[in-house]
Amino acid sequence: MNRRTALKSTLGLLPALSLSNIALGSIADQITRKGPFLPTWKSLEQFQTPNWFKDAKFGMWAHWGPQCQPEAGDWYARGMYQEGSHQYNYHLKKYGHPSKFGFKDVIHEWKAENWDPEELVALYKQAGAQYFMAMANHHDNLDLYNSKHQPWNSTKVGPKKDIIGGWEKASRRQGLPFGVSVHAAHAWSWMETAQRSDKQGPYKGVPYDGNVTKADGKGKWWQGMDPQELYAQNHPLSKNSWDDGMIHSQWNWGNGVAKPTKAYCDKFLKRTIDLIDQYNPQFVYFDDTALPLWPIDDAGLKIAAHLYNKNIDKDGNQQAIVFGKVLDEQQRKCMVWDIERGQSNAIEPLPWQTDTCIGDWHYNRAVYDRKGYKSAKMVIQTLVDVVSKNGNLMLNIPVRGDGSIDEQERAVVVEIGNWLKVNSEAIYGTRPWKVFGEGPAQEGAAPLSAQGFNEGKGKAFTSQDIRFTAKGEALYATLMGWPDDKKVVVTSLASGKGLHTSPIRRVSLLGGNDSLSFEQTNQGLVVQLPENKPALSYANVLKIV
């Protein structure tokens, strides 16, 4: 009898009864007892990072939802209610005043009419992605799947499509491990700006739509729906809520934040368990300090235990992952540490991940207009640096409201794929070497801040900067540029340094067939490069055996 059958028997359920319909207490208290993982930090220490993730190194993410519809960048559902802000002024011009046209109405405008998940995921697979993640909800609190516990979901409003269902099918068809990102735990405080009103002008004192109720919908497109199920603002404001920056110091549910009710926490738990049970993600990313709602509620612990146990039940061993941010030493044993828009400055003893984006997380037309996307060069050099330190890169390509990506983004994706077609041997399946690299860039490395955010704050890479990876008997040294004199000196491989003890037999450049001339001296391994540099010469891999 497997765990699911045993649970049904224990609870006296009919076979046709879905676990999603079981009472919350049964989900929380029974499911997590039917496996090795319990909803405690000590129990979650049993987690082991699966080999598929250690080998994959590169994943892609669709951080896509209704906040992409205005094409005005990140945190739109919060910023549109901040009087005088860029997004507030943009909203006035595009939609009208937020007392009359709120975020719920932005959702109504979002139709995703050109969304083709099959084409996009196939493109990402061709570009070298080894796993794929889709956003299941954001801080705006709209579930992007057929949610049994959140009536405000994408199958009932907006595009009236099962977004996660579409991404999942496309990902499975491409043979990519599929995961979801969950951000909605913070809607309680994040959406507090919707409770405000203008302090000046013709709408001074007129409340925004953050406190509208089901009764206010009579004759409106949302008649019969309760906006409080979306905004979750039937509560007093947090301390200093009118200070737009206060949300950051309250992210871990302290420092004067209005504490969520038990009903709010329980609903989040039910929504996320439902998401896992319906779509069977292999990994779940939480945009939270440690786990969602921790330490005021144990919902995140229950979700993590359920994901791990369900995966064991399905696959026979633990292949699932939870990603979390700002983790202490114990928490890093329980899940994979995620660094947002940043990199570690050392080889980490446990596998980790950085998540970043070529533009804003939510599509921003202004980035496109000014040609402001990260280049493929920046992405590849980040990937090489991260992998040398035992990390993976999760890359978001912003998706427009209609479900498509623009031609500038597509060009970046294609170029990433072109580089990986030649050099993936130095990325996939590798492990860190004895040192991660050498060169001037590491001397100017920027420290991490909060969730990460040290990306682009250090010295730029040059041809003197080298990053190492290893696989079997091969050592890979990636040069972050092409030297003018076509000569490379790898100082870490100096004959007297003792890092590479076996004799070096051959040095070659990935993408080429010929052995390169080299000499190992007390100064380093001196390699003469070919006359013709590669087409994508910003990261050049020497294979050393």
Coordinates of C-alpha atoms in Angstrom, one line a residue:
M1 CA 0.0 0.0 0.0
N2 CA 1.5 3.3 -1.0
R3 CA 1.4 6.4 1.2
R4 CA -1.6 8.0 -0.6
T5 CA -3.6 4.8 -0.5
A6 CA -2.7 4.4 3.2
L7 CA -3.8 7.9 3.9
K8 CA -7.2 7.4 2.2
S9 CA -7.7 4.2 4.2
T10 CA -6.7 5.9 7.5
L11 CA -9.2 8.7 6.9
G12 CA -11.9 6.4 5.7
L13 CA -12.2 8.2 2.4
L14 CA -13.9 7.1 -0.8
P15 CA -11.4 6.5 -3.6
A16 CA -12.8 9.3 -5.7
L17 CA -12.3 11.9 -3.0
S18 CA -9.4 14.3 -3.8
L19 CA -6.8 15.1 -1.2
S20 CA -7.5 18.7 -2.1
N21 CA -11.0 18.4 -0.6
I22 CA -9.8 17.1 2.7
A23 CA -10.1 19.5 5.6
L24 CA -7.0 21.7 6.3
G25 CA -6.3 19.9 9.5
S26 CA -6.1 16.6 7.8
I27 CA -3.8 17.9 5.1
A28 CA -1.5 19.6 7.6
D29 CA -1.5 16.9 10.3
Q30 CA -1.9 13.6 8.3
I31 CA -0.1 14.0 5.0
T32 CA 3.2 15.3 6.6
R33 CA 3.2 12.3 9.0
K34 CA 3.1 9.8 6.1
G35 CA 6.7 10.1 5.1
P36 CA 10.2 10.7 6.5
F37 CA 9.9 14.5 6.6
L38 CA 8.0 16.2 9.4
P39 CA 7.2 19.9 9.5
T40 CA 10.2 20.8 11.7
W41 CA 13.6 22.3 10.9
K42 CA 15.3 19.3 12.5
S43 CA 13.4 16.8 10.3
L44 CA 14.0 18.9 7.1
E45 CA 17.7 18.5 7.7
Q46 CA 17.4 15.1 6.1
F47 CA 17.2 16.9 2.7
Q48 CA 19.9 16.1 0.2
T49 CA 20.4 18.2 -2.9
P50 CA 19.6 15.8 -5.8
N51 CA 22.2 15.1 -8.5
W52 CA 19.9 16.3 -11.3
F53 CA 20.2 19.8 -9.9
K54 CA 23.9 19.6 -9.2
D55 CA 24.4 18.6 -12.9
A56 CA 21.9 21.0 -14.5
K57 CA 23.5 24.3 -13.7
F58 CA 21.2 26.5 -15.9
G59 CA 17.4 26.9 -15.7
M60 CA 15.0 29.4 -17.1
W61 CA 12.0 31.2 -15.4
A62 CA 8.8 32.7 -16.6
H63 CA 8.1 35.4 -13.9
W64 CA 4.9 36.3 -15.7
G65 CA 1.5 37.5 -14.4
P66 CA -1.0 40.4 -14.6
Q67 CA 1.6 42.9 -13.5
C68 CA 3.2 42.5 -16.9
Q69 CA 0.1 43.8 -18.6
P70 CA 0.8 47.5 -18.1
E71 CA 4.4 47.0 -19.2
A72 CA 5.7 49.3 -16.5
G73 CA 8.0 47.1 -14.5
D74 CA 8.3 45.6 -11.1
W75 CA 5.8 45.7 -8.2
Y76 CA 3.2 47.5 -10.3
A77 CA 0.3 46.3 -8.1
R78 CA 1.9 48.1 -5.2
G79 CA 3.4 51.0 -7.0
M80 CA 0.2 52.1 -8.7
Y81 CA -1.2 53.0 -5.3
Q82 CA 1.8 55.2 -4.3
E83 CA 0.8 58.7 -5.1
G84 CA 3.4 60.6 -7.1
S85 CA 5.4 57.6 -8.1
H86 CA 6.3 56.8 -11.7
Q87 CA 3.8 53.9 -11.8
Y88 CA 1.0 55.9 -10.1
N89 CA 1.4 58.6 -12.8
Y90 CA 1.6 56.0 -15.5
H91 CA -1.6 54.4 -14.2
L92 CA -3.5 57.7 -14.2
K93 CA -2.7 58.2 -17.9
K94 CA -3.3 54.7 -19.0
Y95 CA -6.2 53.5 -16.8
G96 CA -7.5 56.4 -14.6
H97 CA -7.5 57.0 -10.9
P98 CA -6.9 53.9 -8.6
S99 CA -10.1 54.7 -6.7
K100 CA -12.0 53.9 -9.9
F101 CA -9.6 51.5 -11.8
G102 CA -7.7 49.3 -9.3
F103 CA -5.4 46.4 -9.7
K104 CA -8.4 44.0 -10.0
D105 CA -9.3 45.9 -13.2
V106 CA -5.7 45.5 -14.5
I107 CA -6.2 41.8 -14.1
H108 CA -9.4 42.1 -16.1
E109 CA -7.4 43.7 -18.9
W110 CA -4.9 40.9 -19.0
K111 CA -5.8 38.4 -21.7
A112 CA -2.6 36.6 -22.6
E113 CA -3.9 36.3 -26.1
N114 CA -0.5 35.5 -27.8
W115 CA 0.8 33.1 -25.1
D116 CA 2.3 29.9 -26.6
P117 CA 4.0 28.0 -23.8
E118 CA 5.0 25.1 -26.1
E119 CA 7.0 27.5 -28.4
L120 CA 8.7 29.4 -25.5
V121 CA 9.7 26.4 -23.5
A122 CA 11.1 24.7 -26.7
L123 CA 13.1 27.9 -27.3
Y124 CA 14.5 27.8 -23.8
K125 CA 15.4 24.1 -24.1
Q126 CA 17.2 24.9 -27.4
A127 CA 19.0 27.7 -25.5
G128 CA 20.4 25.1 -23.1
A129 CA 18.1 25.3 -20.1
Q130 CA 18.1 22.1 -18.1
Y131 CA 15.0 23.0 -15.9
F132 CA 12.1 25.4 -16.1
M133 CA 10.2 27.4 -13.5
A134 CA 6.9 29.3 -13.8
M135 CA 5.4 31.8 -11.4
A136 CA 2.3 30.4 -9.7
N137 CA 1.4 33.7 -7.9
H138 CA 3.0 37.0 -7.0
H139 CA 2.6 39.4 -4.1
D140 CA -0.5 40.6 -5.9
N141 CA -2.2 37.4 -4.7
L142 CA -3.7 36.2 -8.0
D143 CA -3.3 32.4 -8.4
L144 CA -2.2 31.5 -11.9
Y145 CA -3.7 28.1 -11.9
N146 CA -7.0 26.3 -11.3
S147 CA -7.0 27.1 -7.6
K148 CA -9.6 25.5 -5.4
H149 CA -9.0 27.9 -2.5
Q150 CA -8.5 31.2 -4.3
P151 CA -11.5 32.4 -6.4
W152 CA -9.3 35.1 -7.8
N153 CA -7.3 32.9 -10.2
S154 CA -6.4 33.0 -13.9
T155 CA -9.0 30.4 -14.9
K156 CA -11.8 32.6 -13.7
V157 CA -10.6 36.2 -14.3
G158 CA -8.1 37.8 -16.7
P159 CA -7.1 35.4 -19.4
K160 CA -9.3 32.6 -18.1
K161 CA -6.5 30.2 -18.8
D162 CA -4.7 27.7 -16.6
I163 CA -1.3 29.3 -16.8
I164 CA 0.6 26.8 -14.7
G165 CA -1.1 24.0 -16.4
G166 CA 0.1 25.2 -19.8
W167 CA 3.7 25.7 -18.6
E168 CA 3.7 22.3 -17.0
K169 CA 2.6 20.5 -20.1
A170 CA 5.1 22.3 -22.2
S171 CA 7.9 21.6 -19.8
R172 CA 7.1 17.9 -19.5
R173 CA 7.0 17.6 -23.3
Q174 CA 10.5 19.0 -23.4
G175 CA 11.7 16.7 -20.7
L176 CA 12.7 19.5 -18.3
P177 CA 12.2 19.3 -14.6
F178 CA 9.3 21.6 -13.8
G179 CA 9.0 23.9 -10.8
V180 CA 6.9 26.8 -9.6
S181 CA 7.6 30.1 -7.7
V182 CA 5.3 31.1 -4.9
H183 CA 5.3 34.7 -3.7
A184 CA 1.7 35.3 -2.3
A185 CA 2.5 35.0 1.4
H186 CA 3.3 38.7 1.5
A187 CA 0.1 40.0 -0.1
W188 CA -1.2 40.9 3.4
S189 CA 1.3 43.7 4.0
W190 CA 2.5 44.3 0.4
M191 CA -0.9 45.4 -0.8
E192 CA -1.4 47.8 2.0
T193 CA -0.8 50.7 -0.4
A194 CA -4.3 49.9 -1.8
Q195 CA -5.8 51.2 1.4
R196 CA -4.4 54.7 0.9
S197 CA -5.9 57.8 -0.7
D198 CA -4.4 60.8 -2.4
K199 CA -3.1 63.5 -0.1
Q200 CA -3.6 66.2 -2.6
G201 CA -5.3 67.1 -5.9
P202 CA -8.9 66.5 -7.1
Y203 CA -9.1 63.0 -5.5
K204 CA -7.7 64.1 -2.1
G205 CA -9.1 61.8 0.6
V206 CA -10.9 59.5 -1.9
P207 CA -9.9 55.9 -0.9
Y208 CA -8.3 53.7 -3.4
D209 CA -10.1 50.4 -4.1
G210 CA -8.1 48.4 -1.5
N211 CA -11.1 48.1 0.9
V212 CA -13.9 47.4 -1.6
T213 CA -16.1 44.5 -0.9
K214 CA -18.4 42.0 -2.7
A215 CA -21.4 44.4 -2.2
D216 CA -19.6 47.1 -4.1
G217 CA -19.5 44.9 -7.3
K218 CA -23.2 45.2 -8.1
G219 CA -23.4 45.9 -11.9
K220 CA -19.6 45.7 -12.3
W221 CA -17.7 43.1 -14.3
W222 CA -16.6 41.5 -11.0
Q223 CA -20.2 41.2 -9.6
G224 CA -20.4 38.3 -7.2
M225 CA -16.6 38.3 -6.4
D226 CA -15.1 39.7 -3.2
P227 CA -12.0 41.8 -3.9
Q228 CA -11.0 41.2 -0.3
E229 CA -10.2 37.6 -1.4
L230 CA -7.6 39.2 -3.7
Y231 CA -6.3 42.3 -1.8
A232 CA -6.5 40.8 1.7
Q233 CA -6.8 44.2 3.3
N234 CA -9.5 43.8 5.9
H235 CA -7.0 44.6 8.6
P236 CA -5.2 47.6 10.2
L237 CA -2.2 49.0 8.5
S238 CA 1.3 47.9 9.6
K239 CA 3.5 50.3 11.5
N240 CA 4.7 53.2 9.3
S241 CA 2.8 51.6 6.4
W242 CA 2.8 55.0 4.5
D243 CA 6.6 54.8 4.4
D244 CA 7.1 53.0 1.0
G245 CA 10.4 51.4 2.1
M246 CA 9.1 50.0 5.3
I247 CA 8.0 46.8 3.6
H248 CA 11.6 45.7 3.3
S249 CA 12.4 45.8 7.0
Q250 CA 9.2 43.9 7.7
W251 CA 9.8 41.1 5.2
N252 CA 10.4 38.5 7.9
W253 CA 7.1 39.4 9.6
G254 CA 8.6 41.6 12.3
N255 CA 9.4 45.3 12.9
G256 CA 5.8 46.4 13.4
V257 CA 4.2 44.5 10.5
A258 CA 0.4 43.8 10.9
K259 CA 0.4 40.1 11.8
P260 CA -1.7 38.0 9.4
T261 CA -4.6 36.1 10.8
K262 CA -4.7 32.4 11.2
A263 CA -7.3 32.2 8.5
Y264 CA -5.0 34.0 6.1
C265 CA -2.1 31.7 6.9
D266 CA -4.3 28.6 6.6
K267 CA -5.6 29.7 3.2
F268 CA -2.1 30.2 1.9
L269 CA -1.2 26.7 3.1
K270 CA -4.3 25.2 1.4
R271 CA -3.6 27.1 -1.8
T272 CA 0.0 25.9 -2.0
I273 CA -0.7 22.3 -1.1
D274 CA -3.4 22.3 -3.8
L275 CA -0.8 23.7 -6.3
I276 CA 1.7 20.9 -5.4
D277 CA -1.0 18.2 -5.6
Q278 CA -2.4 19.3 -8.9
Y279 CA 0.8 20.0 -10.9
N280 CA 3.5 17.9 -9.2
P281 CA 6.3 20.4 -9.4
Q282 CA 9.8 19.0 -8.8
F283 CA 10.8 22.2 -7.0
V284 CA 9.2 25.2 -5.4
Y285 CA 10.9 28.6 -5.0
F286 CA 9.7 30.8 -2.2
D287 CA 10.3 34.6 -2.3
D288 CA 10.6 34.7 1.4
T289 CA 13.1 34.9 4.3
A290 CA 13.6 31.1 4.9
L291 CA 10.0 29.8 4.3
P292 CA 6.7 31.7 3.8
L293 CA 5.1 33.1 7.0
W294 CA 8.0 31.9 9.1
P295 CA 8.4 32.5 12.1
I296 CA 4.8 33.6 12.8
D297 CA 3.3 30.4 11.3
D298 CA 4.5 26.9 10.4
A299 CA 2.7 26.8 7.0
G300 CA 6.0 26.9 5.1
L301 CA 7.4 24.0 7.1
K302 CA 4.3 21.9 6.4
I303 CA 4.5 22.7 2.7
A304 CA 8.2 21.8 2.5
A305 CA 7.6 18.5 4.3
H306 CA 4.6 17.7 2.0
L307 CA 6.6 18.4 -1.2
Y308 CA 9.5 16.2 -0.1
N309 CA 7.2 13.4 1.1
K310 CA 5.0 13.5 -2.0
N311 CA 8.1 13.4 -4.2
I312 CA 9.4 10.3 -2.4
D313 CA 6.0 8.7 -2.8
K314 CA 5.9 9.4 -6.5
D315 CA 9.5 8.8 -7.5
G316 CA 10.8 6.4 -4.8
N317 CA 13.5 8.8 -3.5
Q318 CA 13.8 12.4 -2.8
Q319 CA 14.4 14.4 -5.9
A320 CA 12.5 17.6 -5.0
I321 CA 13.9 20.9 -3.9
V322 CA 12.6 23.9 -2.0
F323 CA 14.5 27.2 -2.6
G324 CA 14.6 29.9 0.1
K325 CA 16.4 33.2 0.8
V326 CA 18.4 34.6 3.7
L327 CA 19.0 31.2 5.3
D328 CA 20.9 30.5 8.5
E329 CA 23.3 27.5 8.8
Q330 CA 20.6 25.0 9.8
Q331 CA 18.1 26.2 7.1
R332 CA 20.7 25.7 4.4
K333 CA 20.7 22.0 5.2
C334 CA 16.9 21.9 4.7
M335 CA 16.7 23.5 1.2
V336 CA 18.7 25.1 -1.5
W337 CA 19.9 28.7 -0.7
D338 CA 18.8 31.2 -3.4
I339 CA 20.6 34.5 -4.0
E340 CA 18.6 37.1 -5.8
R341 CA 20.5 39.1 -8.4
G342 CA 23.8 38.2 -6.9
Q343 CA 26.7 35.8 -6.5
S344 CA 28.6 34.2 -3.7
N345 CA 32.2 35.3 -3.5
A346 CA 33.5 31.8 -2.6
I347 CA 33.0 28.1 -3.3
E348 CA 30.0 27.2 -1.3
P349 CA 30.0 23.8 0.5
L350 CA 26.4 23.2 -0.5
P351 CA 24.9 23.7 -3.9
W352 CA 23.1 27.1 -4.3
Q353 CA 21.3 29.1 -6.9
T354 CA 21.2 32.7 -8.1
D355 CA 18.1 34.0 -9.8
T356 CA 18.4 37.0 -12.0
C357 CA 16.7 38.6 -15.0
I358 CA 17.8 40.3 -18.2
G359 CA 15.5 43.2 -17.5
D360 CA 12.9 43.9 -14.8
W361 CA 11.2 40.9 -13.3
H362 CA 7.9 42.1 -14.7
Y363 CA 8.0 43.3 -18.3
N364 CA 9.0 46.9 -18.7
R365 CA 8.5 48.6 -22.1
A366 CA 11.0 51.3 -21.1
V367 CA 13.8 48.7 -20.8
Y368 CA 13.0 47.6 -24.4
D369 CA 12.9 51.1 -25.7
R370 CA 16.3 52.0 -24.4
K371 CA 17.8 48.6 -25.4
G372 CA 18.6 48.1 -21.7
Y373 CA 18.5 44.3 -21.5
K374 CA 21.5 42.4 -20.2
S375 CA 23.6 41.1 -23.0
A376 CA 24.2 37.4 -23.6
K377 CA 27.8 38.1 -22.6
M378 CA 26.7 39.3 -19.2
V379 CA 24.5 36.2 -18.7
I380 CA 27.2 33.8 -19.8
Q381 CA 29.9 35.4 -17.7
T382 CA 27.6 35.2 -14.7
L383 CA 26.8 31.6 -15.4
V384 CA 30.5 30.7 -15.6
D385 CA 31.3 32.6 -12.4
V386 CA 28.3 31.0 -10.5
V387 CA 29.0 27.5 -11.6
S388 CA 32.7 27.8 -10.6
K389 CA 31.4 28.4 -7.0
N390 CA 29.1 25.4 -6.8
G391 CA 26.0 27.3 -8.0
N392 CA 23.3 27.3 -10.6
L393 CA 21.8 30.1 -12.6
M394 CA 18.0 30.6 -12.9
L395 CA 17.4 33.2 -15.6
N396 CA 14.1 35.1 -16.2
I397 CA 13.1 36.4 -19.6
P398 CA 10.4 39.0 -19.0
V399 CA 7.2 38.1 -20.8
R400 CA 4.8 40.8 -22.2
G401 CA 1.2 40.9 -21.1
D402 CA 0.1 39.2 -24.3
G403 CA 2.3 36.2 -23.5
S404 CA 5.1 36.8 -26.0
I405 CA 8.7 37.9 -25.6
D406 CA 10.2 40.7 -27.8
E407 CA 12.8 40.3 -30.5
Q408 CA 15.6 41.8 -28.4
E409 CA 15.0 39.2 -25.7
R410 CA 14.8 36.4 -28.3
A411 CA 18.2 37.4 -29.7
V412 CA 19.8 37.2 -26.2
V413 CA 18.2 33.7 -25.6
V414 CA 19.5 32.5 -29.0
E415 CA 23.0 33.7 -28.4
I416 CA 23.1 32.0 -25.0
G417 CA 22.2 28.8 -26.8
N418 CA 24.9 29.3 -29.4
W419 CA 27.6 29.7 -26.7
L420 CA 26.4 26.7 -24.8
K421 CA 26.3 24.5 -27.9
V422 CA 30.1 24.9 -28.1
N423 CA 31.0 25.2 -24.4
S424 CA 28.4 23.2 -22.4
E425 CA 31.0 20.6 -21.5
A426 CA 32.6 23.1 -19.1
I427 CA 29.2 23.8 -17.5
Y428 CA 26.8 20.7 -17.3
G429 CA 27.8 18.0 -14.9
T430 CA 30.8 19.8 -13.6
R431 CA 31.9 20.4 -10.0
P432 CA 34.0 23.2 -8.4
W433 CA 37.8 22.8 -8.5
K434 CA 40.2 23.5 -5.7
V435 CA 39.9 27.3 -6.3
F436 CA 37.1 29.0 -8.2
G437 CA 39.3 31.4 -10.2
E438 CA 41.9 34.0 -10.5
G439 CA 42.2 37.5 -11.8
P440 CA 41.5 41.1 -10.9
A441 CA 37.7 40.8 -10.8
Q442 CA 37.7 38.7 -7.6
E443 CA 39.8 41.4 -5.8
G444 CA 36.9 43.9 -6.3
A445 CA 34.1 41.5 -5.4
A446 CA 31.0 43.1 -3.8
P447 CA 29.5 41.6 -0.6
L448 CA 26.0 40.3 -0.5
S449 CA 23.2 42.5 0.8
A450 CA 20.0 40.9 2.3
Q451 CA 18.7 38.5 -0.3
G452 CA 21.8 39.1 -2.5
F453 CA 21.8 42.2 -4.8
N454 CA 25.6 42.4 -5.4
E455 CA 25.2 41.7 -9.1
G456 CA 27.2 44.1 -11.3
K457 CA 28.7 45.9 -8.3
G458 CA 32.2 44.4 -8.6
K459 CA 35.0 44.9 -11.2
A460 CA 34.2 44.0 -14.8
F461 CA 35.7 40.8 -16.1
T462 CA 38.8 41.0 -18.3
S463 CA 40.9 38.4 -20.2
Q464 CA 43.0 38.0 -17.1
D465 CA 40.0 36.7 -15.2
I466 CA 39.7 32.9 -15.2
R467 CA 37.1 30.6 -13.7
F468 CA 37.6 26.9 -13.1
T469 CA 35.3 23.8 -13.2
A470 CA 36.2 20.1 -13.2
K471 CA 34.7 16.9 -14.5
G472 CA 36.4 13.5 -14.4
E473 CA 40.1 14.0 -15.3
A474 CA 39.4 17.3 -17.1
L475 CA 40.0 20.8 -15.7
Y476 CA 38.2 23.6 -17.5
A477 CA 39.6 27.1 -17.4
T478 CA 37.3 29.7 -18.8
L479 CA 38.9 33.0 -19.9
M480 CA 36.6 36.0 -19.5
G481 CA 37.9 37.6 -22.7
W482 CA 40.4 37.2 -25.5
P483 CA 43.9 38.5 -24.8
D484 CA 45.4 40.8 -27.4
D485 CA 48.7 38.9 -27.5
K486 CA 46.8 35.6 -27.7
K487 CA 48.8 34.3 -24.7
V488 CA 47.3 33.1 -21.5
V489 CA 49.1 32.6 -18.2
V490 CA 47.1 30.5 -15.7
T491 CA 48.8 31.3 -12.4
S492 CA 46.9 28.7 -10.4
L493 CA 48.6 26.1 -12.5
A494 CA 52.2 27.2 -11.7
S495 CA 54.4 24.2 -11.4
G496 CA 55.4 25.0 -7.8
K497 CA 51.9 25.8 -6.5
G498 CA 50.7 22.2 -6.0
L499 CA 47.1 22.7 -7.1
H500 CA 47.4 20.5 -10.1
T501 CA 49.7 17.6 -9.2
S502 CA 49.4 15.3 -12.2
P503 CA 51.3 16.1 -15.4
I504 CA 49.4 18.2 -18.0
R505 CA 49.2 16.2 -21.3
R506 CA 47.0 18.3 -23.5
V507 CA 45.4 21.7 -23.7
S508 CA 42.7 22.5 -26.2
L509 CA 40.1 25.2 -26.8
L510 CA 36.5 24.0 -26.8
G511 CA 35.1 24.4 -30.3
G512 CA 38.5 23.6 -31.8
N513 CA 40.1 20.3 -32.7
D514 CA 43.8 21.1 -32.3
S515 CA 46.0 20.9 -29.3
L516 CA 47.4 24.2 -28.2
S517 CA 51.1 24.9 -27.5
F518 CA 51.7 25.2 -23.7
E519 CA 54.5 25.3 -21.1
Q520 CA 54.1 24.9 -17.3
T521 CA 56.5 27.2 -15.5
N522 CA 56.9 28.6 -12.0
Q523 CA 54.8 31.5 -13.1
G524 CA 51.9 29.5 -14.4
L525 CA 50.6 27.4 -17.3
V526 CA 51.5 29.5 -20.4
V527 CA 49.1 28.7 -23.3
Q528 CA 49.4 30.1 -26.8
L529 CA 45.9 30.6 -28.3
P530 CA 44.9 30.2 -31.9
E531 CA 45.2 33.0 -34.4
N532 CA 41.4 33.2 -34.9
K533 CA 39.3 33.9 -31.9
P534 CA 35.9 32.4 -31.5
A535 CA 32.8 34.2 -32.6
L536 CA 31.6 34.6 -29.0
S537 CA 35.0 35.4 -27.4
Y538 CA 33.8 36.8 -24.1
A539 CA 34.1 33.4 -22.4
N540 CA 36.7 31.0 -23.9
V541 CA 37.1 27.5 -22.4
L542 CA 40.5 25.8 -22.2
K543 CA 40.2 22.0 -21.6
I544 CA 43.2 20.8 -19.6
V545 CA 43.9 17.1 -19.2

